[in-house]
PDB file of N, CA and C in Angstrom:
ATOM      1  N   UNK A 163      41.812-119.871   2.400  1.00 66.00           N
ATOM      2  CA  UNK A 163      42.229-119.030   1.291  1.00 66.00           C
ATOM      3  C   UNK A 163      42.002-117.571   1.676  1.00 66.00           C
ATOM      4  N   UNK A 164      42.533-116.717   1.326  1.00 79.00           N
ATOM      5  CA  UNK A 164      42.601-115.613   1.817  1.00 79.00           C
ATOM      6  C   UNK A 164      41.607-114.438   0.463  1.00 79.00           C
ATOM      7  N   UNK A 165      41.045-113.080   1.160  1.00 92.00           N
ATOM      8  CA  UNK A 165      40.308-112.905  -0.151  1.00 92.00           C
ATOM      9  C   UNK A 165      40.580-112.066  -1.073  1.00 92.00           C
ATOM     10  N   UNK A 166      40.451-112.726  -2.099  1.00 96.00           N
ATOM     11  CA  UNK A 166      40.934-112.059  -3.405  1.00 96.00           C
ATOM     12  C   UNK A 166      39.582-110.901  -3.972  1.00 96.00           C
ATOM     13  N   UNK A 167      40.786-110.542  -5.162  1.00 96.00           N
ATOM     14  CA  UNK A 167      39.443-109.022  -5.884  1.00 96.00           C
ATOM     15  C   UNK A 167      38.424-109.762  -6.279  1.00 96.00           C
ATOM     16  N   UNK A 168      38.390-111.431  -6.412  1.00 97.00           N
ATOM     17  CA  UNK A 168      37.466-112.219  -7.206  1.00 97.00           C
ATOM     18  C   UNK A 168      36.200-112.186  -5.974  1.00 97.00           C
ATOM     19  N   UNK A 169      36.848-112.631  -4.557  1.00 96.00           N
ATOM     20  CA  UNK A 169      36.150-112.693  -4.007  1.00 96.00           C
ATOM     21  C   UNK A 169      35.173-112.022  -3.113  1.00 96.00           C
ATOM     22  N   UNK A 170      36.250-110.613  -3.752  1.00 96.00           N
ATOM     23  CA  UNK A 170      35.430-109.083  -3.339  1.00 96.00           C
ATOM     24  C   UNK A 170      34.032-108.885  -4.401  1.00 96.00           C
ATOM     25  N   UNK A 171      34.751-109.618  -5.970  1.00 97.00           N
ATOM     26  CA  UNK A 171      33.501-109.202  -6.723  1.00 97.00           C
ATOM     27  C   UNK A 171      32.190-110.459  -6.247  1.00 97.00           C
ATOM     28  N   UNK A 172      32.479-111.339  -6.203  1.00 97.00           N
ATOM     29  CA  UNK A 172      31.102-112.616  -5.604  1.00 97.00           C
ATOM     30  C   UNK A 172      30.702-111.785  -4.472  1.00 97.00           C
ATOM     31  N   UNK A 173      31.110-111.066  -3.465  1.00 96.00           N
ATOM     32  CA  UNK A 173      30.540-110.531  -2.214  1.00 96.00           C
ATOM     33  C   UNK A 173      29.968-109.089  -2.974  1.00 96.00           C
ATOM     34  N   UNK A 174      30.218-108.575  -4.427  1.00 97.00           N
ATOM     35  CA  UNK A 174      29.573-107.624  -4.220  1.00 97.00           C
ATOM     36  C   UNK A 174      30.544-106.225  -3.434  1.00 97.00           C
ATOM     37  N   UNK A 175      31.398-106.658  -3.121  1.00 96.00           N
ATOM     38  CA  UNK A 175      32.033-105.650  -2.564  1.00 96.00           C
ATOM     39  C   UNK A 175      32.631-104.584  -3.767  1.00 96.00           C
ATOM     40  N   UNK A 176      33.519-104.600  -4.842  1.00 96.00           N
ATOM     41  CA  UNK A 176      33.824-103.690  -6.206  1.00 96.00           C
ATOM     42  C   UNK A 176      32.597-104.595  -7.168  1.00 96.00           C
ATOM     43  N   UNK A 177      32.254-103.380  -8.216  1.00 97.00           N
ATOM     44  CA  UNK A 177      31.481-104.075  -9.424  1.00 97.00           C
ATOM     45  C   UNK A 177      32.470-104.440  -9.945  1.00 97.00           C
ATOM     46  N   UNK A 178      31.841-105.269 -10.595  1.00 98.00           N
ATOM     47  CA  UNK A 178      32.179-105.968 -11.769  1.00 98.00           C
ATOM     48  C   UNK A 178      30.598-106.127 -13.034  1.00 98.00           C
ATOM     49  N   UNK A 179      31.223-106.201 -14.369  1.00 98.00           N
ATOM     50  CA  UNK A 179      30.468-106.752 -15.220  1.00 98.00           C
ATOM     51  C   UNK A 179      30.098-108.273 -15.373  1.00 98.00           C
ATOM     52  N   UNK A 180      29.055-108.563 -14.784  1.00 98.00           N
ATOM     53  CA  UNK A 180      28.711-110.093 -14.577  1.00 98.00           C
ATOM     54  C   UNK A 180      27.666-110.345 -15.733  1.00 98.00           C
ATOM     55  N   UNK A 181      28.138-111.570 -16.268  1.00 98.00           N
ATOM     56  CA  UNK A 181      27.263-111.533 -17.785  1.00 98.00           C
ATOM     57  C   UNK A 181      26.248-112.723 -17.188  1.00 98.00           C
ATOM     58  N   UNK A 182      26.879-113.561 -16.685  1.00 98.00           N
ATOM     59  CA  UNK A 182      26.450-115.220 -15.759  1.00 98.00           C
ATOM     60  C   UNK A 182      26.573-115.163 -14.630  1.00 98.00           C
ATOM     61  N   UNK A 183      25.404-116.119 -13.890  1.00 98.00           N
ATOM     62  CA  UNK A 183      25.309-115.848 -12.207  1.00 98.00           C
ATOM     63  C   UNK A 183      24.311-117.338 -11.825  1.00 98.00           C
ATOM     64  N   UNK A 184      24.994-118.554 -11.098  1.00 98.00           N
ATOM     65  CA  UNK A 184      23.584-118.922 -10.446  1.00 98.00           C
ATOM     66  C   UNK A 184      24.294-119.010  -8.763  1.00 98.00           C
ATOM     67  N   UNK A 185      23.964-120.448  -8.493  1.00 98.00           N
ATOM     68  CA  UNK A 185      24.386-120.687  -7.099  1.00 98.00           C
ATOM     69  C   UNK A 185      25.634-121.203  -6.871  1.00 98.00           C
ATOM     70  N   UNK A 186      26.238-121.724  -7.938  1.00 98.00           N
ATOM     71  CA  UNK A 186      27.563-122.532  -8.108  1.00 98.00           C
ATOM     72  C   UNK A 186      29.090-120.981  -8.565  1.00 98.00           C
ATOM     73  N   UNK A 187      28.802-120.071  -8.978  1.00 98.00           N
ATOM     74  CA  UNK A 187      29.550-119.501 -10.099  1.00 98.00           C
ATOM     75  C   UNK A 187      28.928-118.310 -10.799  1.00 98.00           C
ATOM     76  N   UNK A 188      29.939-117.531 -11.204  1.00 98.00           N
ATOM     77  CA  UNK A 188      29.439-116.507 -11.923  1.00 98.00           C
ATOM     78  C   UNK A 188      30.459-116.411 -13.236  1.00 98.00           C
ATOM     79  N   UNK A 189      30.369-115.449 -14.197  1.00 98.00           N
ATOM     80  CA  UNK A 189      31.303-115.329 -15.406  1.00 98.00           C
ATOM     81  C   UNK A 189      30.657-113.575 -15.401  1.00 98.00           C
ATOM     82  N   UNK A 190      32.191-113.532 -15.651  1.00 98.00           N
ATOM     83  CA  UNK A 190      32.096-111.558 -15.377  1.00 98.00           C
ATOM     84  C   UNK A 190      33.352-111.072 -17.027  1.00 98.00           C
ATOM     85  N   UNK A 191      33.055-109.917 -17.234  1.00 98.00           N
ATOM     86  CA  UNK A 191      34.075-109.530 -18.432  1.00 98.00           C
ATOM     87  C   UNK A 191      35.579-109.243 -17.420  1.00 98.00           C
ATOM     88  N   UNK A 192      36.842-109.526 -18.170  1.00 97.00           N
ATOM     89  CA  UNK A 192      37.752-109.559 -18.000  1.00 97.00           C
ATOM     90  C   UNK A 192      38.081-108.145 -17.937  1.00 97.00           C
ATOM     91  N   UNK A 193      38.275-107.418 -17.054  1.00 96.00           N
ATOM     92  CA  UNK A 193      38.760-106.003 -17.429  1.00 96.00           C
ATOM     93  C   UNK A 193      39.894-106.247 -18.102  1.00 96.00           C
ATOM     94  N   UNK A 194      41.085-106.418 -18.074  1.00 95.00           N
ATOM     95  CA  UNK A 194      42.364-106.474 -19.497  1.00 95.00           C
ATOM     96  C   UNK A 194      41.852-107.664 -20.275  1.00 95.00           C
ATOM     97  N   UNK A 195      41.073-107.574 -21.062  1.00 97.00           N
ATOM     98  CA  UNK A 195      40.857-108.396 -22.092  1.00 97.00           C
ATOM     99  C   UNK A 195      41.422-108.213 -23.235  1.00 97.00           C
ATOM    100  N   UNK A 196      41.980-109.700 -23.259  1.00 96.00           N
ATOM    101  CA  UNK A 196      42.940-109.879 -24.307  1.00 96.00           C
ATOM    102  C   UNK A 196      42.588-110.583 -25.888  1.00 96.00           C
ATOM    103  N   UNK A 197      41.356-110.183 -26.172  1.00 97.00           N
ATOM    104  CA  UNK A 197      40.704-110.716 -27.214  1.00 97.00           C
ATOM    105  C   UNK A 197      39.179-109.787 -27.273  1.00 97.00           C
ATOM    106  N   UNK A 198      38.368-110.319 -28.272  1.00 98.00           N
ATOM    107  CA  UNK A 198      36.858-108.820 -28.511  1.00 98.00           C
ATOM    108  C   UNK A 198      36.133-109.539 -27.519  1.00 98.00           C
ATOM    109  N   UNK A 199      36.152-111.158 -27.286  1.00 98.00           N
ATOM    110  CA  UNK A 199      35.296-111.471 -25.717  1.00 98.00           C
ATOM    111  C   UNK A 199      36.462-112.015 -25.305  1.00 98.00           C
ATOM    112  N   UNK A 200      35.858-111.559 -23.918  1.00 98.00           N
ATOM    113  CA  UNK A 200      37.223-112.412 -22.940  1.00 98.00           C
ATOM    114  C   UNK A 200      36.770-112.222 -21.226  1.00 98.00           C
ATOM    115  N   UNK A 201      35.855-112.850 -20.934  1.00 98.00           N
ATOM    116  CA  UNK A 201      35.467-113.064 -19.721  1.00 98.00           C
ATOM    117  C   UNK A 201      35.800-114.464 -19.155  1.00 98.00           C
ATOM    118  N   UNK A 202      35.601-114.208 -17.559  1.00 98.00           N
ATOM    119  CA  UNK A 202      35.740-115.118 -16.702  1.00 98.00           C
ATOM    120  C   UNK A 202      34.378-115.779 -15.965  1.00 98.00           C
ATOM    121  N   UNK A 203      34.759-117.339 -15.546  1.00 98.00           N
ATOM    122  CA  UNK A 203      34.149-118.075 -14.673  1.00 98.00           C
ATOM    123  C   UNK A 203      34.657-118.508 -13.558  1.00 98.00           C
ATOM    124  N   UNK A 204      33.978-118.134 -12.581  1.00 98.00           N
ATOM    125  CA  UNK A 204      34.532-118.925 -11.309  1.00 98.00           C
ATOM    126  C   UNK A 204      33.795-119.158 -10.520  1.00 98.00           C
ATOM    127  N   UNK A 205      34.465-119.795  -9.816  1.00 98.00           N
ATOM    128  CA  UNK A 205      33.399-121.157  -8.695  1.00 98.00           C
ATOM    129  C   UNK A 205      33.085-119.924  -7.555  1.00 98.00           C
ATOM    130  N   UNK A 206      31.948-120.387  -6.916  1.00 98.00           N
ATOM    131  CA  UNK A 206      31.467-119.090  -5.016  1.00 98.00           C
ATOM    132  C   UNK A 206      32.391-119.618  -4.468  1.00 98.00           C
ATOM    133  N   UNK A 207      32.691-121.310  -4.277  1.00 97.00           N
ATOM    134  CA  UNK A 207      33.243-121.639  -3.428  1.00 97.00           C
ATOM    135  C   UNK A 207      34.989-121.431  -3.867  1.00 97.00           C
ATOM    136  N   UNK A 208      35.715-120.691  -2.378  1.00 96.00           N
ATOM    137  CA  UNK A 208      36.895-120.319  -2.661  1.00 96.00           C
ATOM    138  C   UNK A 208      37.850-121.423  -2.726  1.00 96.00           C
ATOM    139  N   UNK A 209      38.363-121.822  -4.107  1.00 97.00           N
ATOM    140  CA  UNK A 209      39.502-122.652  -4.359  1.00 97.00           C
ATOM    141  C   UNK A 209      40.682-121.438  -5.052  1.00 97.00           C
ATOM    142  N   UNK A 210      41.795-121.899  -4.662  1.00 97.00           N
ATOM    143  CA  UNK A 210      42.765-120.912  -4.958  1.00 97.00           C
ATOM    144  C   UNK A 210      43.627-121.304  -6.487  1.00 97.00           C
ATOM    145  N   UNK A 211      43.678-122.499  -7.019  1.00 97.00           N
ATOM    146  CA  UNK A 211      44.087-123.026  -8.125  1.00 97.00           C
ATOM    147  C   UNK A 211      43.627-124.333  -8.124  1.00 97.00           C
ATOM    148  N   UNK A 212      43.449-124.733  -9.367  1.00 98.00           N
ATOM    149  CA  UNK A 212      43.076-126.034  -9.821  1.00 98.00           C
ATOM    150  C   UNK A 212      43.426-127.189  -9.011  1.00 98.00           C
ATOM    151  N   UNK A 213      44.746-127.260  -8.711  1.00 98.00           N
ATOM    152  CA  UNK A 213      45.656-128.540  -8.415  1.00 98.00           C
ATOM    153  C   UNK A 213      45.328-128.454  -6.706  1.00 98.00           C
ATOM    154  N   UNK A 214      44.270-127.534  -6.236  1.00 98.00           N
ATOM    155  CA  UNK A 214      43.570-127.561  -5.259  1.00 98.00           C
ATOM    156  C   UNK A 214      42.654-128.204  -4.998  1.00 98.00           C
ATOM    157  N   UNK A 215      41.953-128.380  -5.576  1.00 98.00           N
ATOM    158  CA  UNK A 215      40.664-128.828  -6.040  1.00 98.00           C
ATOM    159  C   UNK A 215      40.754-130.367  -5.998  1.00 98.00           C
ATOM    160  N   UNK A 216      39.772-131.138  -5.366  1.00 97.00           N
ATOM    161  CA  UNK A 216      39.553-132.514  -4.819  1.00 97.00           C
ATOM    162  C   UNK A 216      38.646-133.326  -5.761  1.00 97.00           C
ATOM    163  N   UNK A 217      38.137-134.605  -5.082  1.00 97.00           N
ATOM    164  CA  UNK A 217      37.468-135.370  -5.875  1.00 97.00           C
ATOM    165  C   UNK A 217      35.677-134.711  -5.584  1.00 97.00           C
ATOM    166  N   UNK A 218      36.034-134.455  -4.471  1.00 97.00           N
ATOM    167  CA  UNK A 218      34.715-133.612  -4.094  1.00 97.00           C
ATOM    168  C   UNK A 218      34.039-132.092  -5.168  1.00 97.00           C
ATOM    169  N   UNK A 219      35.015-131.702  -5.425  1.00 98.00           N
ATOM    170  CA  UNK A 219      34.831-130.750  -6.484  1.00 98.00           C
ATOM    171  C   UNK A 219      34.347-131.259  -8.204  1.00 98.00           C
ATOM    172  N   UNK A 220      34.738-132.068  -8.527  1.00 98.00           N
ATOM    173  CA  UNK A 220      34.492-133.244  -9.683  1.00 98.00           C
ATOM    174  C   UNK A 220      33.147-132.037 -10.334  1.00 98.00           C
ATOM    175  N   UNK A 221      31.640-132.267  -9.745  1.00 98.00           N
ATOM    176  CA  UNK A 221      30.676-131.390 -10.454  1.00 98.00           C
ATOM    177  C   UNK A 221      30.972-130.105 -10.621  1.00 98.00           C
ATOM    178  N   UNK A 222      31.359-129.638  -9.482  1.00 98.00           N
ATOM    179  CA  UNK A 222      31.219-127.807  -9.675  1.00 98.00           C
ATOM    180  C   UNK A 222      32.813-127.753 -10.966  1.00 98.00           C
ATOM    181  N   UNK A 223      33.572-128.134 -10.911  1.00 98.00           N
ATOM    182  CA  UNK A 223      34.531-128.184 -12.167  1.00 98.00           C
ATOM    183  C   UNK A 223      33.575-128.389 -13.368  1.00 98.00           C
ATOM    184  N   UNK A 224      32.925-129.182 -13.729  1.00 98.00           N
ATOM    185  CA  UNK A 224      32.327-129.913 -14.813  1.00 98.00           C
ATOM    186  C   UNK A 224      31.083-128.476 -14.864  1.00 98.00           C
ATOM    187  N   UNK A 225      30.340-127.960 -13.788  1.00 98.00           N
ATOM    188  CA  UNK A 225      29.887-127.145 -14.144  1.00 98.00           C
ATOM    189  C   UNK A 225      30.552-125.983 -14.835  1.00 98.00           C
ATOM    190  N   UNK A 226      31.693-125.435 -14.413  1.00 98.00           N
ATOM    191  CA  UNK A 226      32.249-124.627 -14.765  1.00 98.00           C
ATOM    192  C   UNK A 226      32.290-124.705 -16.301  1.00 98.00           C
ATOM    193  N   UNK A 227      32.756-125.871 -16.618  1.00 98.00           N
ATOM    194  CA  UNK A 227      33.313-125.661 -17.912  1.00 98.00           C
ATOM    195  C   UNK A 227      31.702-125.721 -18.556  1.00 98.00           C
ATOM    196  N   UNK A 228      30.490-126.485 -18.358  1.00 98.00           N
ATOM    197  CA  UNK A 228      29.064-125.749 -19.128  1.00 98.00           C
ATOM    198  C   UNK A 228      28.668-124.700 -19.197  1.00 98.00           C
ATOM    199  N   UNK A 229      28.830-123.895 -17.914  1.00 98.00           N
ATOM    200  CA  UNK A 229      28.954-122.939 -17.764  1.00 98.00           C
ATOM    201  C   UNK A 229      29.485-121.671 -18.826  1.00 98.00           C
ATOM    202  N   UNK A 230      30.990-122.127 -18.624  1.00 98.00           N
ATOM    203  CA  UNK A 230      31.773-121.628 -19.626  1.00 98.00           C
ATOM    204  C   UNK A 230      30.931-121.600 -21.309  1.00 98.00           C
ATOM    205  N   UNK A 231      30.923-122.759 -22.012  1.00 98.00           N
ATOM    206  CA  UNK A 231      30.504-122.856 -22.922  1.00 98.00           C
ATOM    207  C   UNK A 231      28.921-121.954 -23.272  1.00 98.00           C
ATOM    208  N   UNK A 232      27.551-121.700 -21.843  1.00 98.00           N
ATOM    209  CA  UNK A 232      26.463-121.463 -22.755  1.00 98.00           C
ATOM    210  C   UNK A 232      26.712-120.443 -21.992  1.00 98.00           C
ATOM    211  N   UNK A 233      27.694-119.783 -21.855  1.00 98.00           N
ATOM    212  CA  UNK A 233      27.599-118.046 -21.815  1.00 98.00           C
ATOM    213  C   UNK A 233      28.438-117.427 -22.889  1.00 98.00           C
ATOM    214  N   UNK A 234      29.686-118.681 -23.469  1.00 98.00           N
ATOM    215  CA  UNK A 234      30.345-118.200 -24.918  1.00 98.00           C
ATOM    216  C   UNK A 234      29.335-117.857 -25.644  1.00 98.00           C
ATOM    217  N   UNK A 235      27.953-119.201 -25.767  1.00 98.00           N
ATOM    218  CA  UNK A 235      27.352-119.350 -26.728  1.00 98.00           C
ATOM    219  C   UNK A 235      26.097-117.616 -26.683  1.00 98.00           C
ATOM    220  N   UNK A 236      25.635-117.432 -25.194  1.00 97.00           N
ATOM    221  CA  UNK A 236      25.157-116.008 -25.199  1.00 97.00           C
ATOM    222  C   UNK A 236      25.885-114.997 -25.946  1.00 97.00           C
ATOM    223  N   UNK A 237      27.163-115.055 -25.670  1.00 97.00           N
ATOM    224  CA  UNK A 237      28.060-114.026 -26.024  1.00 97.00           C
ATOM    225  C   UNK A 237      28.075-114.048 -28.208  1.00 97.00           C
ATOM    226  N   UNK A 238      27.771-115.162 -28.787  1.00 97.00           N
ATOM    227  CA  UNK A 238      27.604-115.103 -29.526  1.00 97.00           C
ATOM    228  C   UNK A 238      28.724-116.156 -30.354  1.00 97.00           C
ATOM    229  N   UNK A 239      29.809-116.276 -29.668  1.00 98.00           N
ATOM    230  CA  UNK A 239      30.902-117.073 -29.772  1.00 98.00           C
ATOM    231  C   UNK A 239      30.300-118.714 -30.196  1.00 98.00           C
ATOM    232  N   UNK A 240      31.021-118.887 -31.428  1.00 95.00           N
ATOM    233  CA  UNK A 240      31.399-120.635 -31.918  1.00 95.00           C
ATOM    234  C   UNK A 240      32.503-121.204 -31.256  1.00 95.00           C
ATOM    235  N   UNK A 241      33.610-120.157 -31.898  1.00 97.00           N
ATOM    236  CA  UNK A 241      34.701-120.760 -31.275  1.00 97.00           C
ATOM    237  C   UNK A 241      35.575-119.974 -30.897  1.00 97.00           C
ATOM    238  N   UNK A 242      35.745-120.477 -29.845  1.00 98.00           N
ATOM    239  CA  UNK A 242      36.268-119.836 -28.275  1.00 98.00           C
ATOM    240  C   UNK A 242      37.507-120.455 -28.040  1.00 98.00           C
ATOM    241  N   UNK A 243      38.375-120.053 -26.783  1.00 97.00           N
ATOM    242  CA  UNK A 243      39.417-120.771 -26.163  1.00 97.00           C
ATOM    243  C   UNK A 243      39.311-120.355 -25.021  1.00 97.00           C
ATOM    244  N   UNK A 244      39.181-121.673 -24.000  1.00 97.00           N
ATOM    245  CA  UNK A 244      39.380-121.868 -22.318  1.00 97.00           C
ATOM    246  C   UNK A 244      40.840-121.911 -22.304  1.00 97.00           C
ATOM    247  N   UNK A 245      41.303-121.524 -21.024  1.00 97.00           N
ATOM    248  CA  UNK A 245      42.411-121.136 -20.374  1.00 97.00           C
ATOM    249  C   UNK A 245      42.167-121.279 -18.747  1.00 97.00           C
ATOM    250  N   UNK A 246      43.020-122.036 -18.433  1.00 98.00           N
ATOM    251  CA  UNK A 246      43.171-121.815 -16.817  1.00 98.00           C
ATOM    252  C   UNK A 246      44.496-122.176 -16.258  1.00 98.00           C
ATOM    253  N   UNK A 247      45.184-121.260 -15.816  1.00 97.00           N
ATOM    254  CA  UNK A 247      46.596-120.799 -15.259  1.00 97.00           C
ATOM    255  C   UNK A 247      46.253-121.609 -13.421  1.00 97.00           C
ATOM    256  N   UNK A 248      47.620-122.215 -13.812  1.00 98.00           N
ATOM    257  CA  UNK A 248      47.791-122.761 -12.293  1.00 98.00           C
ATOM    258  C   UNK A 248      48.801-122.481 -11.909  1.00 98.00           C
ATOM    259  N   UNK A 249      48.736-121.592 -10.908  1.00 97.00           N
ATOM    260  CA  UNK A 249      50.215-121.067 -10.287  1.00 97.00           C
ATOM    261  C   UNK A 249      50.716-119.870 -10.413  1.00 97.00           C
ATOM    262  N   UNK A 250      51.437-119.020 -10.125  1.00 97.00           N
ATOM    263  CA  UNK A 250      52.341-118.234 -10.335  1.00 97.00           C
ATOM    264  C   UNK A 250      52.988-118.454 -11.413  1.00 97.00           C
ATOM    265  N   UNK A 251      54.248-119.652 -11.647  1.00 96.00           N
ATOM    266  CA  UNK A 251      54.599-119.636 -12.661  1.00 96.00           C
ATOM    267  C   UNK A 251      53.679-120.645 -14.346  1.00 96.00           C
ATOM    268  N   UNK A 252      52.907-120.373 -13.990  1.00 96.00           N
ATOM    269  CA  UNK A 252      51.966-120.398 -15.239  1.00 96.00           C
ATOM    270  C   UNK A 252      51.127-119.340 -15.482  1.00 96.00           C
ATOM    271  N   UNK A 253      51.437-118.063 -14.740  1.00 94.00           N
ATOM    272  CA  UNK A 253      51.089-116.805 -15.293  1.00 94.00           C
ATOM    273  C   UNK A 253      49.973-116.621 -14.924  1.00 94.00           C
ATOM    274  N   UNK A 254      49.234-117.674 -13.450  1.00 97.00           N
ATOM    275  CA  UNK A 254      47.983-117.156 -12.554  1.00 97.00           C
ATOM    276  C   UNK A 254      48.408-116.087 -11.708  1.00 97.00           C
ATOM    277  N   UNK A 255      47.029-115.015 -11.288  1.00 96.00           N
ATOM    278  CA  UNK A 255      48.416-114.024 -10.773  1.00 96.00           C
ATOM    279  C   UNK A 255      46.892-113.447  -9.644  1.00 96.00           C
ATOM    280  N   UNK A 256      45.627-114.582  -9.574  1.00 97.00           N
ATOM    281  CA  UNK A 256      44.709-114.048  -8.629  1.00 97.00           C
ATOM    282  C   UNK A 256      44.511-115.596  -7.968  1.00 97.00           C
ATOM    283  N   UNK A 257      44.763-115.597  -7.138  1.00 98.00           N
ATOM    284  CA  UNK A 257      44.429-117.086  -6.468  1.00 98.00           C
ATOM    285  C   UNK A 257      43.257-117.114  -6.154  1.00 98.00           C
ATOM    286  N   UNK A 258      42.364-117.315  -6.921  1.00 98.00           N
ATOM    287  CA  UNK A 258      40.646-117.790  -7.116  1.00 98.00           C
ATOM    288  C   UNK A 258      40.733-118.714  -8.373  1.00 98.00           C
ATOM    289  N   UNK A 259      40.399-120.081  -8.108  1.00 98.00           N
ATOM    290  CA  UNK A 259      40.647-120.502  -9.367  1.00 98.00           C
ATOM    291  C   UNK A 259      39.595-119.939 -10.353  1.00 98.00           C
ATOM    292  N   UNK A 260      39.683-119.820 -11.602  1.00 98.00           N
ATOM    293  CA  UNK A 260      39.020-118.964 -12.631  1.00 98.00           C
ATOM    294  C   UNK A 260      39.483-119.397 -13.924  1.00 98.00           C
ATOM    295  N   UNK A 261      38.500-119.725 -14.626  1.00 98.00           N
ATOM    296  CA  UNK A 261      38.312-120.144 -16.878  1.00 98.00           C
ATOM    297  C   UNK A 261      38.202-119.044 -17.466  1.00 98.00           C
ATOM    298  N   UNK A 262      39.240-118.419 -17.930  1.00 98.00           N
ATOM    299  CA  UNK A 262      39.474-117.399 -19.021  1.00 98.00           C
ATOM    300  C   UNK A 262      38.429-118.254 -20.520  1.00 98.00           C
ATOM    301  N   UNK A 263      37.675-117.428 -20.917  1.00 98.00           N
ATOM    302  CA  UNK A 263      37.226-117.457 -21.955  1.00 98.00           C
ATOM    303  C   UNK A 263      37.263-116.641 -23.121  1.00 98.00           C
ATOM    304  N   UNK A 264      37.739-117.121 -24.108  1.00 98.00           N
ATOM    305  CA  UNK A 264      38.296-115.891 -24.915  1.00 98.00           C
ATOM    306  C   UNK A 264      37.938-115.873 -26.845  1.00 98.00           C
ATOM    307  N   UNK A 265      37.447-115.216 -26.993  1.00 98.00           N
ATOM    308  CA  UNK A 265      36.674-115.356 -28.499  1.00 98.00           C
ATOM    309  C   UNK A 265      36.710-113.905 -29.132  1.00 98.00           C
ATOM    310  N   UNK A 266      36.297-114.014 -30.565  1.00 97.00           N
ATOM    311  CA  UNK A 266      35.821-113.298 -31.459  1.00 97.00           C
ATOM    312  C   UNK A 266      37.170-112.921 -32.193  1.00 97.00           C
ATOM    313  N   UNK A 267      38.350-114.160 -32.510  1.00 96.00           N
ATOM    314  CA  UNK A 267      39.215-113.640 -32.803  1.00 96.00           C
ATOM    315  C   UNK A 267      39.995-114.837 -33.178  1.00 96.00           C
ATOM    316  N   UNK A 268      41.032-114.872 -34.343  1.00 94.00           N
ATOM    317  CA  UNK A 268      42.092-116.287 -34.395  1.00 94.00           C
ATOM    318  C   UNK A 268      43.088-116.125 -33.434  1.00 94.00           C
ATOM    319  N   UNK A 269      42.904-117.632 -32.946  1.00 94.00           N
ATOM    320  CA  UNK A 269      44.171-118.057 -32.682  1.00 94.00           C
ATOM    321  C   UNK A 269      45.131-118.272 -32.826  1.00 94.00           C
ATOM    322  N   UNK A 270      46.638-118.506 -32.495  1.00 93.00           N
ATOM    323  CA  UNK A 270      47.491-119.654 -32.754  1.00 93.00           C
ATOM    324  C   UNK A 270      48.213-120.621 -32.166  1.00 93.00           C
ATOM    325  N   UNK A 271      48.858-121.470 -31.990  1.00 91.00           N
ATOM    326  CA  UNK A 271      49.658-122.396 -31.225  1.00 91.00           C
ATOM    327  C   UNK A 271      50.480-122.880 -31.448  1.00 91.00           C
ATOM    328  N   UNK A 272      51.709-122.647 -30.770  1.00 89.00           N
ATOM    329  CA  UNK A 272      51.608-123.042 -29.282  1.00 89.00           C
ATOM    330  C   UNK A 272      51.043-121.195 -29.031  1.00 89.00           C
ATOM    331  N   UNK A 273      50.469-120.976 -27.630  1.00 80.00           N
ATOM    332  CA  UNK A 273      49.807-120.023 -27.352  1.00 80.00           C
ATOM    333  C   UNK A 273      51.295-119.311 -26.194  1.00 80.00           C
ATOM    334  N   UNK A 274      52.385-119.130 -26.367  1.00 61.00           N
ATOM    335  CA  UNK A 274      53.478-118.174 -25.859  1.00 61.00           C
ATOM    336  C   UNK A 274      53.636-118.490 -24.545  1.00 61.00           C
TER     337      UNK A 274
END
């Protein structure tokens, strides 16, 4: 995989606002955030989209999404909405796979 701004921010290379951090993943604020929270999670290890991702990956996915959830719950968020874009034409547009998390605000659906 080749490296993305995601993987400039895990190296530390541009800041970023990192709210979550262990050995698996971090969750950082979304600079164009499209809601009052709206940060990201993503895996250290570089996967470029979901439909990448093996049977070997199975935990660090499953982490992600706990992940996801007790940093909504830091953030203060009940109820939230996960998002994860696979592809180009599903409107992924950083090949690091990455869980949009997005709260403090209604929804609706279908989501456009």
């Amino acid at each position: 995989m080749s490296e993305t701004i995601f993987s400039k921010i895990i190296d530390r290379e541009i800041p970023a606002d990192i709210i979550y951090e262990d050995d698996l993943c971090l969750a950082f604020r979304d600079i164009n955030a499209q809601a009052p929270v709206h940060f990201l999670v993503i895996p250290k290890k570089p996967i470029a989209k979901l439909s990448d991702a093996d049977e070997g990956d199975q935990a660090l996915l499953g982490h992600l999404l706990l992940v996801a959830n007790k940093t909504a719950a830091q953030e203060g968020l009940e109820d939230f909405r996960l998002n994860v874009n696979n592809g180009a034409g599903a409107s992924q547009t950083v090949f690091h796979l990455h869980v949009h998390v997005l709260g403090g605000r209604p929804f609706s659906w279908p989501p456009g």
